[in-house]
Coordinates of C-alpha atoms in Angstrom, one line a residue:
Chain A
X16 CA -0.2 0.1 -0.3
X17 CA 1.3 3.3 -0.9
X18 CA 0.9 5.9 1.4
X19 CA 0.8 9.6 1.1
X20 CA 3.2 11.5 3.1
X21 CA 1.0 13.7 5.1
X22 CA -1.2 10.6 5.6
X23 CA 1.4 8.5 7.1
X24 CA 2.6 11.8 9.4
X25 CA -0.9 12.1 10.7
X26 CA -1.3 8.4 11.3
X27 CA 2.3 8.6 13.1
X28 CA 1.0 11.5 15.5
X29 CA -2.4 9.6 16.1
X30 CA -0.2 6.2 17.2
X31 CA 2.3 8.4 19.2
X32 CA -0.5 10.3 21.1
X33 CA -2.3 6.8 21.8
X34 CA 1.3 5.4 23.0
X35 CA 1.7 8.7 25.1
X36 CA -2.0 8.6 26.5
X37 CA -2.3 6.2 29.9
X38 CA -4.9 3.9 29.8
X39 CA -5.0 3.7 33.1
X40 CA -6.4 7.5 33.2
X41 CA -9.4 6.4 31.2
X42 CA -10.6 4.0 33.4
X43 CA -12.9 4.4 36.5
X44 CA -10.9 4.2 39.7
X45 CA -10.6 0.6 41.0
X46 CA -12.4 -0.2 44.1
X47 CA -10.3 1.0 47.1
X48 CA -8.2 -1.7 48.0
X49 CA -8.3 -2.7 51.8
X50 CA -5.1 -2.8 53.8
X51 CA -4.1 -6.1 55.1
X52 CA -2.3 -7.0 58.1
X53 CA -1.1 -9.8 60.1
X54 CA -1.8 -10.3 64.1
X55 CA 0.3 -11.9 66.3
X56 CA -1.1 -12.9 69.3
X57 CA 1.9 -13.0 72.2
X58 CA -0.1 -14.7 74.4
X59 CA -0.7 -17.7 71.8
X60 CA 3.1 -18.1 71.1
X61 CA 4.6 -21.3 71.9
X62 CA 8.0 -20.6 70.4
X63 CA 7.8 -23.7 68.1
X64 CA 9.6 -21.9 65.3
X65 CA 7.4 -23.7 62.5
X66 CA 6.5 -20.1 60.9
X67 CA 10.4 -20.1 60.5
X68 CA 10.4 -23.4 58.6
X69 CA 7.5 -22.6 56.7
X70 CA 9.1 -19.0 55.9
X71 CA 11.9 -20.8 54.2
X72 CA 10.0 -23.4 52.7
X73 CA 7.5 -21.3 50.7
X74 CA 10.5 -18.5 50.0
X75 CA 12.8 -21.2 49.0
X76 CA 15.3 -19.8 51.6
X77 CA 18.7 -22.0 52.5
X78 CA 18.6 -23.3 56.0
X79 CA 21.7 -21.2 58.1
X80 CA 24.1 -23.4 60.1
X81 CA 23.7 -22.5 63.7
X82 CA 26.1 -24.1 66.2
X83 CA 24.6 -25.0 69.8
X84 CA 25.2 -21.6 71.5
X85 CA 23.3 -22.6 74.9
X86 CA 20.6 -20.1 74.0
X87 CA 17.1 -20.3 72.3
X88 CA 17.3 -18.2 69.2
X89 CA 18.2 -20.3 66.1
X90 CA 19.5 -18.7 64.0
X91 CA 20.7 -15.9 66.3
X92 CA 19.5 -13.2 64.4
X93 CA 17.7 -12.5 60.7
X94 CA 20.0 -12.9 57.8
X95 CA 19.3 -12.9 54.2
X96 CA 17.9 -16.9 54.2
X97 CA 16.1 -16.0 57.5
X98 CA 13.0 -13.6 56.9
X99 CA 11.4 -14.2 60.0
X100 CA 12.8 -15.1 63.3
X101 CA 11.4 -16.4 67.1
X102 CA 13.3 -14.6 69.6
X103 CA 13.2 -15.1 73.3
X104 CA 12.9 -12.3 75.9
X105 CA 13.2 -12.4 79.8
X106 CA 10.8 -11.2 81.6
X107 CA 8.8 -11.8 84.8
X108 CA 5.4 -12.0 83.1
X109 CA 3.5 -13.6 85.4
X110 CA 3.8 -15.9 88.8
X111 CA 4.8 -18.8 86.7
X112 CA 6.4 -17.7 83.7
X113 CA 9.6 -15.3 83.3
X114 CA 9.7 -15.2 79.4
X115 CA 8.2 -13.9 76.2
X116 CA 8.4 -15.1 72.6
X117 CA 8.7 -12.7 69.8
X118 CA 8.0 -13.0 66.0
X119 CA 10.4 -10.7 64.3
X120 CA 10.0 -9.5 60.6
X121 CA 9.1 -6.5 58.5
X122 CA 7.0 -4.6 59.5
X123 CA 5.3 -3.6 56.7
X124 CA 5.3 0.2 57.8
X125 CA 2.5 2.5 56.4
X126 CA 5.3 5.1 56.0
X127 CA 8.3 2.6 54.7
X128 CA 11.5 4.6 55.0
X129 CA 13.3 1.4 52.7
X130 CA 10.7 2.3 49.9
X131 CA 11.7 6.1 50.2
X132 CA 15.5 5.6 49.9
X133 CA 15.4 2.6 47.4
X134 CA 16.5 4.1 44.1
X135 CA 15.4 1.3 41.9
X136 CA 11.6 0.6 43.2
X137 CA 12.9 -2.9 44.2
X138 CA 10.8 -2.0 47.2
X139 CA 7.4 -0.7 46.7
X140 CA 4.4 -0.3 48.8
X141 CA 1.4 -1.5 47.7
X142 CA -2.3 -0.2 47.7
X143 CA -3.0 -3.1 50.1
X144 CA -0.6 -2.2 52.5
X145 CA 2.3 -4.9 51.5
X146 CA 5.6 -3.5 51.2
X147 CA 6.8 -5.9 48.7
X148 CA 10.5 -6.7 47.1
X149 CA 11.5 -7.4 43.4
X150 CA 14.6 -9.2 43.7
X151 CA 15.3 -8.8 40.1
X152 CA 15.3 -4.7 40.4
X153 CA 17.8 -4.6 43.4
X154 CA 21.0 -3.4 43.1
X155 CA 22.5 -4.2 46.3
X156 CA 22.8 -0.8 47.2
X157 CA 21.6 -1.6 50.9
X158 CA 20.5 1.8 51.8
X159 CA 16.8 -0.3 52.9
X160 CA 19.2 -2.4 55.6
X161 CA 20.8 1.2 57.0
X162 CA 17.2 3.3 57.1
X163 CA 14.8 1.2 58.5
X164 CA 14.1 1.9 61.7
X165 CA 13.7 -1.7 63.0
X166 CA 17.0 -2.7 61.0
X167 CA 14.9 -5.6 59.5
X168 CA 16.1 -5.9 55.7
X169 CA 19.3 -8.1 55.3
X170 CA 21.7 -7.5 52.9
X171 CA 23.7 -10.8 51.2
X172 CA 27.1 -9.4 50.5
X173 CA 28.4 -11.2 47.5
X174 CA 31.5 -9.3 46.7
X175 CA 32.3 -6.2 49.3
X176 CA 35.0 -5.1 46.6
X177 CA 32.8 -4.9 43.7
X178 CA 29.7 -4.1 45.8
X179 CA 27.5 -6.8 44.4
X180 CA 25.0 -7.6 46.5
X181 CA 21.1 -8.1 47.2
X182 CA 19.0 -7.2 49.8
X183 CA 16.1 -9.6 51.3
X184 CA 13.2 -9.4 53.8
X185 CA 10.1 -10.5 54.6
X186 CA 7.4 -9.7 51.8
X187 CA 4.2 -11.5 53.7
X188 CA 4.5 -13.9 50.7
X189 CA 3.7 -11.0 48.2
X190 CA 3.0 -14.1 45.5
X191 CA 0.8 -15.6 47.8
X192 CA -1.1 -12.5 48.9
X193 CA -1.8 -11.7 45.1
X194 CA -3.5 -14.9 44.6
X195 CA -5.7 -14.2 47.6
X196 CA -4.0 -16.8 49.7
X197 CA -2.6 -16.0 53.4
X198 CA 1.3 -15.8 54.2
X199 CA 2.5 -19.2 54.7
X200 CA 3.7 -18.8 58.0
X201 CA -0.1 -17.9 59.2
X202 CA -1.1 -21.5 58.3
X203 CA 1.9 -23.6 60.0
X204 CA 1.0 -21.6 63.2
X205 CA -0.2 -24.8 65.3
X206 CA -1.2 -22.3 68.3
X207 CA -3.4 -20.0 66.3
X208 CA -1.2 -17.4 67.3
X209 CA -1.0 -15.6 63.8
X210 CA -3.8 -14.5 62.2
X211 CA -4.3 -12.5 58.4
X212 CA -6.9 -10.1 56.9
X213 CA -7.9 -6.7 56.5
X214 CA -5.9 -4.4 58.8
X215 CA -9.4 -2.8 60.4
X216 CA -10.4 -6.4 61.2
X217 CA -7.0 -7.2 63.1
X218 CA -7.0 -3.9 64.9
X219 CA -10.7 -5.0 66.1
X220 CA -9.7 -8.4 67.2
X221 CA -6.5 -7.2 68.7
X222 CA -7.9 -4.6 70.9
X223 CA -10.2 -7.4 72.1
X224 CA -7.6 -9.6 72.9
X225 CA -5.8 -6.7 74.7
X226 CA -9.1 -5.8 76.8
X227 CA -9.2 -9.7 77.7
X228 CA -5.6 -10.2 78.6
X229 CA -5.4 -6.9 80.8
X230 CA -8.4 -8.3 82.5
X231 CA -7.1 -11.4 83.1
X232 CA -3.6 -11.9 84.3
X233 CA -1.6 -9.6 82.3
X234 CA -2.3 -6.2 83.2
X235 CA 0.6 -4.9 81.0
X236 CA -0.8 -6.3 77.8
X237 CA -0.8 -3.7 74.9
X238 CA -1.3 -3.3 71.0
X239 CA 1.7 -2.6 69.1
X240 CA 1.6 -1.3 65.7
X241 CA -1.5 0.7 65.3
X242 CA -0.1 4.2 65.0
X243 CA 3.7 3.6 64.7
X244 CA 5.1 5.0 61.4
X245 CA 2.0 5.1 59.5
X246 CA 0.5 2.3 61.1
X247 CA 2.4 -1.4 60.7
X248 CA 1.3 -4.0 58.7
X249 CA 2.3 -6.5 61.5
X250 CA 0.3 -6.2 64.6
X251 CA 1.5 -7.2 68.0
X252 CA -0.8 -8.2 70.7
X253 CA 2.1 -8.0 73.6
X254 CA 2.2 -9.2 77.1
X255 CA 4.5 -6.7 78.4
X256 CA 5.9 -3.3 77.5
X257 CA 7.5 -3.1 73.6
X258 CA 10.9 -2.2 74.8
X259 CA 11.1 -5.6 77.0
X260 CA 10.8 -7.4 73.0
X261 CA 13.3 -5.1 71.8
X262 CA 10.7 -3.3 70.0
X263 CA 11.3 0.7 70.0
X264 CA 8.1 2.1 71.9
X265 CA 7.8 5.1 69.8
X266 CA 10.3 4.2 66.3
X267 CA 10.9 7.4 64.4
X268 CA 11.0 7.6 60.5
X269 CA 14.9 8.7 60.1
X270 CA 14.8 12.2 59.8
X271 CA 18.2 12.1 57.2
X272 CA 15.9 10.1 55.0
X273 CA 13.5 13.1 54.6
X274 CA 16.1 15.6 54.4
X275 CA 18.0 13.6 51.6
X276 CA 15.0 12.7 50.0
X277 CA 12.6 15.4 49.9
X278 CA 15.1 18.3 50.4
X279 CA 18.8 17.5 49.3
X280 CA 18.0 15.7 46.3
X281 CA 15.1 18.2 44.8
X282 CA 17.6 21.3 45.5
X283 CA 20.6 19.5 43.9
X284 CA 18.9 19.0 41.0
X285 CA 17.3 22.7 41.1
X286 CA 21.2 23.6 41.3
X287 CA 22.4 21.9 38.4
X288 CA 19.4 23.3 36.4
X289 CA 20.2 26.8 37.4
X290 CA 23.6 26.4 37.1
X291 CA 23.4 25.3 33.3
X292 CA 20.8 27.7 32.3
X293 CA 23.1 30.6 34.1
X294 CA 26.0 29.3 32.3
X295 CA 24.0 29.2 28.9
X296 CA 23.0 32.9 29.5
X297 CA 26.4 33.8 30.7
X298 CA 27.9 32.5 27.3
X299 CA 25.2 34.4 25.0
X300 CA 26.3 37.3 26.9
X301 CA 29.9 37.2 26.8
X302 CA 29.9 36.0 23.2
X303 CA 28.3 39.2 22.7
X304 CA 30.3 41.5 24.8
X305 CA 34.0 40.0 24.5
X306 CA 35.8 41.4 21.6
X307 CA 38.3 38.6 20.4
X308 CA 40.7 41.5 19.2
X309 CA 41.2 42.4 22.9
X310 CA 41.5 39.0 24.1
X311 CA 45.2 37.6 24.8
Chain B
X4 CA 59.1 30.1 19.2
X5 CA 58.1 31.9 15.8
X6 CA 54.7 31.1 14.4
X7 CA 54.2 31.6 10.9
X8 CA 51.2 33.2 10.3
X9 CA 48.7 31.3 7.9
X10 CA 49.0 32.2 3.9
X11 CA 51.6 34.8 4.5
X12 CA 55.2 34.9 5.2
X13 CA 55.4 36.8 8.1
X14 CA 56.1 35.1 11.4
X15 CA 55.4 36.4 14.7
X16 CA 57.2 35.6 18.2
X17 CA 55.4 33.8 20.8
X18 CA 57.3 33.4 24.1
X19 CA 55.5 30.5 26.0
X20 CA 55.9 30.3 30.0
X21 CA 55.5 27.1 31.5
X22 CA 52.8 26.7 34.3
X23 CA 52.5 23.1 34.9
X24 CA 54.6 20.1 35.0
X25 CA 53.7 17.0 32.9
X26 CA 52.9 14.9 36.2
X27 CA 50.5 17.6 36.9
X28 CA 48.9 17.7 33.4
X29 CA 48.6 14.0 33.6
X30 CA 47.2 13.9 37.1
X31 CA 44.5 16.5 36.1
X32 CA 43.3 14.8 33.0
X33 CA 43.4 11.4 35.2
X34 CA 41.3 13.6 37.7
X35 CA 38.8 14.1 34.6
X36 CA 38.3 11.1 33.4
X37 CA 37.6 9.8 36.7
X38 CA 35.5 12.5 38.1
X39 CA 32.9 12.4 35.4
X40 CA 32.4 8.7 35.5
X41 CA 31.9 9.1 39.2
X42 CA 29.3 12.3 39.0
X43 CA 27.5 10.4 36.1
X44 CA 27.0 6.9 37.6
X45 CA 26.2 9.0 41.0
X46 CA 23.8 11.0 39.4
X47 CA 21.9 7.7 38.7
X48 CA 21.5 7.0 42.3
X49 CA 20.6 10.8 42.8
X50 CA 17.9 11.6 40.0
X51 CA 14.5 9.3 40.5
X52 CA 13.9 9.6 36.8
X53 CA 17.1 7.9 35.8
X54 CA 15.9 4.8 37.6
X55 CA 15.8 2.3 35.0
X56 CA 19.9 2.6 34.9
X57 CA 19.6 1.9 38.6
X58 CA 17.8 -1.1 38.5
X59 CA 19.3 -4.8 38.7
X60 CA 22.1 -5.5 36.3
X61 CA 22.6 -2.1 35.3
X62 CA 22.5 -1.1 38.7
X63 CA 25.1 -3.4 40.0
X64 CA 27.5 -2.3 36.9
X65 CA 26.5 1.4 37.6
X66 CA 27.7 0.9 41.3
X67 CA 31.1 -1.1 39.9
X68 CA 32.2 1.9 37.7
X69 CA 31.6 4.3 40.5
X70 CA 34.2 2.3 42.6
X71 CA 36.5 1.7 39.6
X72 CA 36.6 5.3 39.0
X73 CA 37.1 6.3 42.6
X74 CA 40.5 4.5 43.3
X75 CA 41.6 6.6 40.3
X76 CA 39.8 9.7 41.8
X77 CA 41.6 9.0 45.1
X78 CA 44.7 7.9 43.6
X79 CA 45.5 11.6 42.3
X80 CA 46.5 13.2 45.1
X81 CA 48.5 10.2 46.2
X82 CA 50.5 10.0 43.3
X83 CA 51.0 13.5 43.2
X84 CA 52.2 13.6 46.9
X85 CA 54.5 11.0 46.1
X86 CA 56.3 12.4 42.6
X87 CA 56.2 16.1 43.2
X88 CA 55.5 16.7 47.1
X89 CA 57.2 20.0 47.0
X90 CA 55.1 21.5 44.0
X91 CA 51.7 20.1 45.7
X92 CA 52.9 22.0 49.2
X93 CA 53.4 24.8 46.8
X94 CA 50.6 24.9 45.3
X95 CA 48.5 24.2 48.4
X96 CA 50.1 27.3 49.7
X97 CA 48.8 29.1 47.1
X98 CA 45.8 27.8 47.1
X99 CA 45.4 29.5 50.6
X100 CA 46.8 32.7 50.1
X101 CA 44.2 35.4 50.0
X102 CA 44.2 39.6 49.7
X103 CA 42.5 42.4 49.4
X104 CA 43.0 41.8 45.5
X105 CA 40.4 38.7 45.8
X106 CA 37.7 40.8 47.0
X107 CA 38.6 43.3 43.8
X108 CA 38.2 39.8 41.9
X109 CA 35.0 38.7 43.3
X110 CA 33.4 42.3 42.3
X111 CA 35.2 42.7 39.0
X112 CA 34.3 38.7 38.3
X113 CA 30.8 39.5 36.7
X114 CA 31.8 42.4 34.5
X115 CA 35.0 40.7 33.4
X116 CA 33.4 37.4 32.6
X117 CA 30.0 38.3 31.3
X118 CA 30.7 41.8 29.8
X119 CA 33.8 41.5 29.0
X120 CA 35.3 44.8 30.7
X121 CA 39.0 43.7 30.9
X122 CA 39.8 46.9 33.1
X123 CA 37.6 45.8 36.0
X124 CA 40.4 42.5 36.5
X125 CA 42.4 43.5 39.3
X126 CA 46.0 41.9 38.9
X127 CA 46.0 37.9 40.1
X128 CA 48.7 35.4 40.7
X129 CA 49.3 32.2 39.2
X130 CA 46.0 31.1 40.3
X131 CA 43.4 33.7 40.4
X132 CA 40.7 34.0 43.3
X133 CA 37.9 31.5 41.3
X134 CA 40.9 28.8 40.6
X135 CA 41.8 29.0 44.1
X136 CA 38.5 28.8 45.5
X137 CA 37.7 26.2 43.3
X138 CA 41.0 24.0 44.0
X139 CA 40.1 24.3 47.9
X140 CA 36.5 22.9 47.7
X141 CA 38.1 20.4 45.4
X142 CA 40.9 19.3 48.1
X143 CA 38.4 19.7 50.7
X144 CA 35.6 17.5 48.5
X145 CA 38.1 14.6 48.0
X146 CA 39.0 14.4 51.3
X147 CA 35.1 14.5 52.2
X148 CA 34.2 12.2 49.5
X149 CA 37.0 9.7 50.7
X150 CA 36.0 10.1 54.3
X151 CA 32.2 9.0 53.3
X152 CA 32.8 7.0 50.2
X153 CA 35.1 4.3 51.8
X154 CA 32.6 3.6 54.7
X155 CA 30.1 3.1 53.0
X156 CA 31.9 0.8 50.7
X157 CA 33.5 -1.3 53.3
X158 CA 32.0 -0.5 56.5
X159 CA 28.3 -1.3 55.5
X160 CA 26.6 -3.0 58.4
X161 CA 29.7 -2.7 60.6
X162 CA 29.5 1.2 61.2
X163 CA 26.4 2.5 63.1
X164 CA 23.5 3.0 61.0
X165 CA 23.3 6.9 62.1
X166 CA 26.6 7.4 61.0
X167 CA 26.2 5.6 57.6
X168 CA 23.2 7.8 56.9
X169 CA 25.1 11.0 57.6
X170 CA 27.4 9.6 55.1
X171 CA 25.1 9.4 52.5
X172 CA 23.8 13.0 52.7
X173 CA 27.3 14.4 53.4
X174 CA 28.4 12.6 49.8
X175 CA 25.4 14.0 48.1
X176 CA 25.6 17.4 49.7
X177 CA 29.3 17.2 48.4
X178 CA 28.6 15.7 44.7
X179 CA 25.8 18.8 44.8
X180 CA 28.6 21.1 45.5
X181 CA 31.6 19.8 43.2
X182 CA 29.5 18.7 40.2
X183 CA 27.9 22.8 39.7
X184 CA 31.4 23.7 40.5
X185 CA 32.4 21.4 37.8
X186 CA 30.3 22.9 35.0
X187 CA 31.7 26.0 35.8
X188 CA 35.2 24.8 35.5
X189 CA 34.2 23.3 32.5
X190 CA 32.8 26.3 31.1
X191 CA 35.4 28.8 32.0
X192 CA 38.0 26.5 30.6
X193 CA 36.6 25.2 27.7
X194 CA 33.8 27.2 26.6
X195 CA 34.5 30.7 27.8
X196 CA 35.9 33.1 24.5
X197 CA 38.7 34.8 26.8
X198 CA 39.9 31.6 28.5
X199 CA 41.4 29.6 25.4
X200 CA 44.5 29.5 26.6
X201 CA 43.9 27.7 29.6
X202 CA 43.1 24.7 27.9
X203 CA 46.2 24.9 26.0
X204 CA 48.1 25.2 29.2
X205 CA 46.8 21.8 30.4
X206 CA 47.6 20.1 27.3
X207 CA 51.4 21.3 26.6
X208 CA 51.9 22.7 30.4
X209 CA 52.8 26.6 29.0
X210 CA 50.7 30.1 28.5
X211 CA 52.1 32.9 26.2
X212 CA 53.7 35.7 27.7
X213 CA 50.6 37.8 26.9
X214 CA 48.2 35.7 28.3
X215 CA 50.4 35.7 31.4
X216 CA 50.4 39.4 31.5
X217 CA 46.8 39.6 31.4
X218 CA 45.6 37.0 33.4
X219 CA 48.1 36.5 36.1
X220 CA 49.9 39.8 36.4
X221 CA 50.9 39.1 39.7
X222 CA 52.7 35.9 38.8
X223 CA 54.0 37.9 35.6
X224 CA 55.3 40.7 37.0
X225 CA 55.6 40.1 40.7
X226 CA 53.1 41.2 43.2
X227 CA 54.7 44.5 43.8
X228 CA 55.2 45.6 40.5
X229 CA 51.4 44.4 39.3
X230 CA 49.8 46.3 42.2
X231 CA 51.6 49.5 41.4
X232 CA 50.4 49.3 37.5
X233 CA 47.0 48.0 38.6
X234 CA 47.0 51.1 41.0
X235 CA 48.4 53.7 38.4
X236 CA 45.9 52.4 35.8
X237 CA 42.8 53.2 37.9
X238 CA 44.2 56.2 39.0
X239 CA 44.5 57.2 35.0
X240 CA 41.1 55.7 34.2
X241 CA 39.8 58.0 37.0
X242 CA 38.6 55.4 39.6

């Protein structure tokens, strides 16, 4: 088919226009996605670590060798292959019991600092509240590991010299949740200490549990995660003050992250832009004003 | 050296005055060849609109280039200190020497560089005020880049996180200052019509006698004589 030049240009312009037009804009706004959350009931947890095993199983994480060290935790801390961990805290919580368990993992903050500092968008905050991670996009900069108020993301350093590394953290089994399933650790819990659902419903449930525990033998019972850092996606029914478990009572969004992302970087780009514009203007002014016959 | 004028039989004599040693020129270009990749790869992590270049394997490569370039960038002052320590100290001393004439330079810079008014420019030593300020920022910048970059490279996860966060932001601030400064330096050295000999001097190590006289009178005539000439000139033009 022979096409006139004018017609070709018209068609090209029209197709370019279609490409530039974001189809998402034309669709009606999707129904509001409800924020999801995990609820951990400290009073029910028996510290069996089935959740640790399940996590490794679903996410295909290698086992980590831990020598017997005469302590309960195994592994001792989170690592690139251990995204959740049961910790033990010594605390006289009742007359019969002087220890507490704690399930550690990504909090899926409402205001995640890791997402703000990630230069690759490997970490994203989803409308359903999950802070997801795409390993392929991660370049190993490790900023997330340095800005998380809970020190959760773990950096697997492959080569310190070249900087090759990969970050990792609990994703609430993002692949399962995307299919309408629950995180794998939840269904492994034999004690029913873990629950999953819409955050509002989990909060409701947590409040009821705290009230019941307070009325019973745990007067210090409290709910952790309702308001901290934009509200956490991991809610805790605790039997003792958060500090006992190593949780910061009032975790702070890193101020340097705000300063860096919201002030320094935009200001820097403005400085570069202004410098270029200034130099271009100076060049044209100098070209008009400088008489080359006077130049040595 | 005599230069034959193109298409004529006449020739002019140009006296060339040495300004930079071979080592200095070589290191200058190593500095340039390492600073540009450092700035560009750093900019990838800095500007959100360059995100695709920061992702995955591309990002790993970008970070590797940054590290390799950093070794050369940091190596320049070390090699200079080993090969020509006396020249280095001499230059550093000159960078740190300021006088009343530097205020006059600041006052005269805009009319001189933008409006082409040669008479506004007071006499200058071997490095003018702008060059000395640039050099000081660069020396401090190199130190700060090293003091923040090396820990970020080797001590991530070992050093306290607040220190790492501080290092990130200081590294960024220093980048903003030095990259903006680099653009001005590039403009003046390569683009500005009056400064064409600066590029010649970084290539061949020399400037012409007439250039030295016009741009670095205190170096050419000596400080006392240059100042006298400047004062006399100001009286004559009625300032």
